[in-house]
Amino acid sequence: MLKRNTIQRSLVLEAVNRLQCHATAEEIYDAISREHPHISRGTVYRNLKQLSETGEIRKLEVPGSADHYDHRTHNHYHARCLKCGKVFDVEMDYIEDLERSIRDAHGFDIRGHDIMFRGVCPACQEEDK
C-alpha cells in the first residue's frame, strides 16, 4: 500500500510541476486522469493536501474560487485575472518584515502573509479590444 501511495503522490507532484499554471485540484485531476484513468479524485485531493502540508507544493487559497496549487514554494505574490480567473506570479520583491508593521492584530501571532493582486491578464485585455 505504501508503494502505491508513493506512486500516486509522485503522479500528483509531477502534474503540478508539469502544469506550472497555478492549477486547481480539478485541473490537476483532469491532467492525471487522462493518462491514469483509474486514479480517483479523492486520491488526488488527499495527495495535494499532503504535498502542500510538507511544503513540496504551495496551496493558494483564492477567495471566491477553488484553491490553486503552485510548483514554486518560495515566498512570492500572485495576481488573479478578474475575467478568466487564472492566477499568475507577480515579479516583485517579497516584503519579509511586513508583519512587523501591523499595529493591532487582535492577539494574533502573525507567521506570514500572502498577497493576491486583482487585474485583467494580457489575454483577456486582447479579447476586449
Coordinates of C-alpha atoms in Angstrom, one line a residue:
M1 CA 0.0 0.0 0.0
L2 CA 2.8 2.4 0.8
K3 CA 4.4 1.9 -2.6
R4 CA 1.0 2.7 -4.3
N5 CA 0.6 5.9 -2.3
T6 CA 4.2 6.9 -3.2
I7 CA 3.4 6.3 -6.9
Q8 CA 0.2 8.3 -6.7
R9 CA 1.9 11.1 -4.7
S10 CA 4.6 11.2 -7.4
L11 CA 1.9 11.5 -10.1
V12 CA 0.3 14.4 -8.4
L13 CA 3.6 16.2 -7.7
E14 CA 4.7 15.6 -11.3
A15 CA 1.4 17.0 -12.6
V16 CA 1.7 20.2 -10.5
N17 CA 5.3 20.7 -11.7
R18 CA 4.4 20.0 -15.3
L19 CA 1.3 22.3 -15.4
Q20 CA 3.1 25.3 -13.8
C21 CA -0.1 27.3 -14.1
H22 CA -1.4 27.6 -10.5
A23 CA -3.9 24.8 -11.4
T24 CA -6.9 23.9 -9.3
A25 CA -7.3 20.4 -7.9
E26 CA -9.8 19.6 -10.6
E27 CA -7.4 20.7 -13.3
I28 CA -4.7 18.6 -11.8
Y29 CA -7.1 15.6 -11.5
D30 CA -8.1 16.0 -15.2
A31 CA -4.4 16.1 -16.3
I32 CA -3.6 13.0 -14.3
S33 CA -6.7 11.0 -15.2
R34 CA -6.0 11.4 -19.0
E35 CA -3.0 9.1 -18.6
H36 CA -4.2 7.2 -15.5
P37 CA -8.0 6.9 -15.7
H38 CA -8.3 4.7 -12.6
I39 CA -7.0 7.4 -10.2
S40 CA -9.7 8.8 -8.0
R41 CA -10.4 12.5 -7.3
G42 CA -10.1 11.7 -3.6
T43 CA -6.6 10.3 -4.1
V44 CA -5.6 13.4 -6.0
Y45 CA -7.1 15.8 -3.4
R46 CA -5.6 13.8 -0.5
N47 CA -2.1 13.9 -2.1
L48 CA -2.4 17.7 -2.9
K49 CA -3.2 18.2 0.8
Q50 CA -0.2 16.1 1.9
L51 CA 2.2 17.7 -0.6
S52 CA 1.1 21.2 0.5
E53 CA 1.5 20.4 4.2
T54 CA 5.0 19.1 3.6
G55 CA 5.9 22.2 1.6
E56 CA 6.6 20.3 -1.7
I57 CA 4.0 22.4 -3.4
R58 CA 2.2 25.6 -2.3
K59 CA -1.6 25.8 -1.8
L60 CA -3.1 29.2 -2.7
E61 CA -6.4 30.0 -1.1
V62 CA -8.3 32.2 -3.5
P63 CA -11.3 34.0 -2.1
G64 CA -14.5 33.2 -4.1
S65 CA -12.7 30.4 -6.1
A66 CA -11.2 27.0 -5.7
D67 CA -7.8 26.6 -4.1
H68 CA -4.9 26.7 -6.6
Y69 CA -1.6 24.8 -6.3
D70 CA 1.8 26.3 -7.2
H71 CA 5.0 24.5 -8.0
R72 CA 7.0 27.4 -6.8
T73 CA 7.2 27.1 -3.0
H74 CA 9.3 30.2 -2.1
N75 CA 7.5 33.3 -0.7
H76 CA 6.1 35.4 -3.6
Y77 CA 3.0 37.2 -4.6
H78 CA 0.2 36.5 -7.1
A79 CA -2.3 38.3 -9.3
R80 CA -5.7 36.9 -10.3
C81 CA -7.5 37.8 -13.5
L82 CA -10.9 39.3 -12.8
K83 CA -12.2 37.9 -16.2
C84 CA -10.8 34.4 -16.6
G85 CA -9.9 33.7 -13.0
K86 CA -6.4 32.5 -13.8
V87 CA -3.6 33.1 -11.2
F88 CA -0.2 34.4 -12.2
D89 CA 3.1 35.0 -10.3
V90 CA 3.9 38.7 -9.7
E91 CA 7.6 39.5 -10.1
M92 CA 8.4 41.8 -7.2
D93 CA 10.4 41.6 -4.0
Y94 CA 8.8 39.7 -1.2
I95 CA 8.4 42.1 1.8
E96 CA 9.9 39.9 4.6
D97 CA 9.1 42.2 7.5
L98 CA 5.6 43.3 6.5
E99 CA 4.2 41.5 9.6
R100 CA 6.1 43.9 11.9
S101 CA 4.2 46.9 10.5
I102 CA 0.9 45.5 11.8
R103 CA -0.3 47.7 14.7
D104 CA -3.2 45.7 16.0
A105 CA -3.5 42.0 15.1
H106 CA -6.1 41.3 17.9
G107 CA -3.6 39.0 19.7
F108 CA -2.5 37.1 16.6
D109 CA 1.0 35.7 16.4
I110 CA 1.4 36.5 12.7
R111 CA 3.5 33.8 10.9
G112 CA 3.5 35.1 7.3
H113 CA 1.3 36.6 4.6
D114 CA 0.0 36.1 1.1
I115 CA -1.0 38.9 -1.2
M116 CA -3.3 38.4 -4.2
F117 CA -3.5 41.3 -6.6
R118 CA -6.5 41.7 -8.9
G119 CA -6.5 42.8 -12.5
V120 CA -7.1 41.7 -16.1
C121 CA -4.5 39.5 -17.7
P122 CA -3.0 40.3 -21.2
A123 CA -5.0 37.6 -22.9
C124 CA -8.3 39.0 -21.6
Q125 CA -7.2 42.5 -22.4
E126 CA -6.7 41.4 -26.0
E127 CA -10.2 39.8 -26.1
D128 CA -11.6 43.1 -25.0
K129 CA -10.1 45.0 -27.9

